[in-house]
Coordinates of C-alpha atoms in Angstrom, one line a residue:
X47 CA 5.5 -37.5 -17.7
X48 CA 5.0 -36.0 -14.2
X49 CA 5.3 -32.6 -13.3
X50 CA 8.1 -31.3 -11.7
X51 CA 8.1 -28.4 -8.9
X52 CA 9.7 -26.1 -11.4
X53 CA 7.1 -26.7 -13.6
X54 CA 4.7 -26.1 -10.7
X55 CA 6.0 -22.8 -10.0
X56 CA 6.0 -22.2 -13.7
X57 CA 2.6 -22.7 -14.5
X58 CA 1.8 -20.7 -11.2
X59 CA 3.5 -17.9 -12.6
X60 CA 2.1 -17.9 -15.9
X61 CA -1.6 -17.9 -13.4
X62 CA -0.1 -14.3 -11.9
X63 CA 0.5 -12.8 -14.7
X64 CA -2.8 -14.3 -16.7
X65 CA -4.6 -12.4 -14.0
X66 CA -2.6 -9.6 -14.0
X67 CA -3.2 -9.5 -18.3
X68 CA -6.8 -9.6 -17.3
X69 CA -7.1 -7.4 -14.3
X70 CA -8.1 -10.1 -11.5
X71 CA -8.8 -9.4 -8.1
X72 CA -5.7 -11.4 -6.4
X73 CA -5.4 -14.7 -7.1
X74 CA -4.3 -17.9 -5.0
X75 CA -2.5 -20.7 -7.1
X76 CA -1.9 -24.7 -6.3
X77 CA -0.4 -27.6 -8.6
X78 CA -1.5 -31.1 -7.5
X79 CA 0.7 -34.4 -9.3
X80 CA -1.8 -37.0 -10.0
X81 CA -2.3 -38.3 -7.0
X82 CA -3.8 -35.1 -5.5
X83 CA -0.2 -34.3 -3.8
X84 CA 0.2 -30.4 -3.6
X85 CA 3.3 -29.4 -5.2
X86 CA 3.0 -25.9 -5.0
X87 CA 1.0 -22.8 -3.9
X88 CA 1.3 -19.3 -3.6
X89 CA -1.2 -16.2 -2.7
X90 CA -0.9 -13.3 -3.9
X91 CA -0.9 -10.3 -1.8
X92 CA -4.2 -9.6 -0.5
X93 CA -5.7 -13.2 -0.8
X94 CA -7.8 -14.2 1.7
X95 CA -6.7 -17.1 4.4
X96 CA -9.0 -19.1 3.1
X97 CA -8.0 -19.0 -0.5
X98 CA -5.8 -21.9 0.4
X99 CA -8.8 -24.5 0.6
X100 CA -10.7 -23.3 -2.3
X101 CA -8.0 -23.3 -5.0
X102 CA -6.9 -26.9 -3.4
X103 CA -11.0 -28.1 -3.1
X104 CA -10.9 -27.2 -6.7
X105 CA -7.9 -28.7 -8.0
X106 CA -8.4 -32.0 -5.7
X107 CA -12.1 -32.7 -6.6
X108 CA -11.1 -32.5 -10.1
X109 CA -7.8 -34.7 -10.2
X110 CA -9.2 -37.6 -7.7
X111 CA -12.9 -37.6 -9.6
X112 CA -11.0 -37.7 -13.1
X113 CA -12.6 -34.2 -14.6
X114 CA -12.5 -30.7 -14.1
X115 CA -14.3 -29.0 -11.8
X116 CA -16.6 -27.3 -14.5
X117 CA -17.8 -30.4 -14.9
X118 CA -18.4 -31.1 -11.3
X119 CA -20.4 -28.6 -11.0
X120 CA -22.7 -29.2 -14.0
X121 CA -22.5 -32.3 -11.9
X122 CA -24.2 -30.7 -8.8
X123 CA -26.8 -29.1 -10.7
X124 CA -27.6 -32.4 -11.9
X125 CA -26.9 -34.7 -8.8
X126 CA -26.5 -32.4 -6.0
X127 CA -26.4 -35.5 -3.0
X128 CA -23.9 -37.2 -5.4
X129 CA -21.4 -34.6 -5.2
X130 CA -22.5 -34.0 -1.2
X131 CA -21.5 -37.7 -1.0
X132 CA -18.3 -37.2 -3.1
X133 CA -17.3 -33.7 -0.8
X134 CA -18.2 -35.8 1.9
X135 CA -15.7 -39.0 0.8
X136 CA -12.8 -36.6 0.4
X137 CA -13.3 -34.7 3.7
X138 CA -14.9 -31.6 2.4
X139 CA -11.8 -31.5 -0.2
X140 CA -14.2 -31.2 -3.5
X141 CA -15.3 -27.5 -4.5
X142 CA -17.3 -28.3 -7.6
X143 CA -17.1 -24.7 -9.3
X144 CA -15.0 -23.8 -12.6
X145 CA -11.4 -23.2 -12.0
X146 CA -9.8 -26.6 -11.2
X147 CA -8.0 -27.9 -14.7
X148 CA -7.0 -30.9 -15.5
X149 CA -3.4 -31.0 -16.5
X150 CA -3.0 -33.8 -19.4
X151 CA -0.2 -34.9 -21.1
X152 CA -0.8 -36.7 -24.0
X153 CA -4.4 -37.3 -23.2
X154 CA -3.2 -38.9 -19.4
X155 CA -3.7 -37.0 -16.2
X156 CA -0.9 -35.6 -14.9
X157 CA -2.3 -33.3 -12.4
X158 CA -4.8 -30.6 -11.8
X159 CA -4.1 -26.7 -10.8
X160 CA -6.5 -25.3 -8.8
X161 CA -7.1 -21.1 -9.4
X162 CA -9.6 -18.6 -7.0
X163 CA -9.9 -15.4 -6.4
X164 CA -11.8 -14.0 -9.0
X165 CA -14.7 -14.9 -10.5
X166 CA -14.6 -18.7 -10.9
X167 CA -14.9 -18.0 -15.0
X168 CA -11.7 -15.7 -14.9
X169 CA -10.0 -18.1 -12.3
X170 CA -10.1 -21.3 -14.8
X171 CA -9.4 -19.1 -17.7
X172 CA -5.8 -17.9 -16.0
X173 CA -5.1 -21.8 -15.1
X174 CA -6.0 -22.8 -19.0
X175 CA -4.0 -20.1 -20.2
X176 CA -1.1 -21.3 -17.7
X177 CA -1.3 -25.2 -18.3
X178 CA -1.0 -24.1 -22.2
X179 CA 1.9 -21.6 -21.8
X180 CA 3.9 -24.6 -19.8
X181 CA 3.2 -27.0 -22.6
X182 CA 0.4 -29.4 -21.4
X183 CA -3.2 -29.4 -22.3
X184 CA -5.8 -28.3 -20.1
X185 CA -9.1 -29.7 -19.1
X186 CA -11.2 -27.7 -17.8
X187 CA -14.1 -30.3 -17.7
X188 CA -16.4 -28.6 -20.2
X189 CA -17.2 -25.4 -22.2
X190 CA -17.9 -21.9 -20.0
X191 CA -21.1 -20.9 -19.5

């Protein structure tokens, strides 16, 4: 199974109104496929420029390393010139903080969304609750904090 641009814009939806639910500062949204493509992303009113390269560093670092970016950044607590090396592999395209999820179906890697604008807590919780509400399972790379 792959995911589809209407599912993109699905799950990306179901992020908007996750942070709406939970009071969220404004949120910026992408959907990578499996190979790290960007099928979608939107900001919402009031995101920052830069919220662009965050949600995608997120999203990316997770899908191309294989788990989610909680995980990457236990990771760079742990091994902070691994992940250095890793940012630096991908062209600064790995942003090892929570709120890039996995997107699995049955347990293969389908693609990763990539949430920020809030805290990075609240920004993987809106993309777990998404992935869920479009039917996949999510992988956040580890339990919060």
């Amino acid at each position: 199974m792959t995911l589809t641009l209407d599912t993109a814009r699905a799950i990306i939806r179901n992020v908007f109104a996750e942070g709406a639910a939970r009071g969220c500062k404004p949120l910026s949204v992408v959907v990578l496929d499996g190979g790290g493509h960007v099928i979608a992303f939107e900001r919402s009113d009031g995101g920052s420029p830069m919220r662009f390269a965050i949600a995608h560093g997120k999203a990316h670092g997770a899908v191309m390393m294989g788990i989610g970016s909680r995980a990457l950044f236990q990771r760079a607590e742990a091994q902070p010139y691994f992940i250095q090396a890793m940012n630096t592999l991908t062209d600064g395209a790995l942003v090892p903080v929570p709120g890039g999820v996995l997107v699995r179906s049955n347990d293969a890697i389908i693609g990763a969304v990539g949430v920020t604008g809030d805290t990075s807590d609240a920004d993987e919780a809106c993309a777990v609750a998404a992935i869920t509400a479009a039917g996949f399972t999510p992988d956040p790379g580890g339990a919060p904090a």
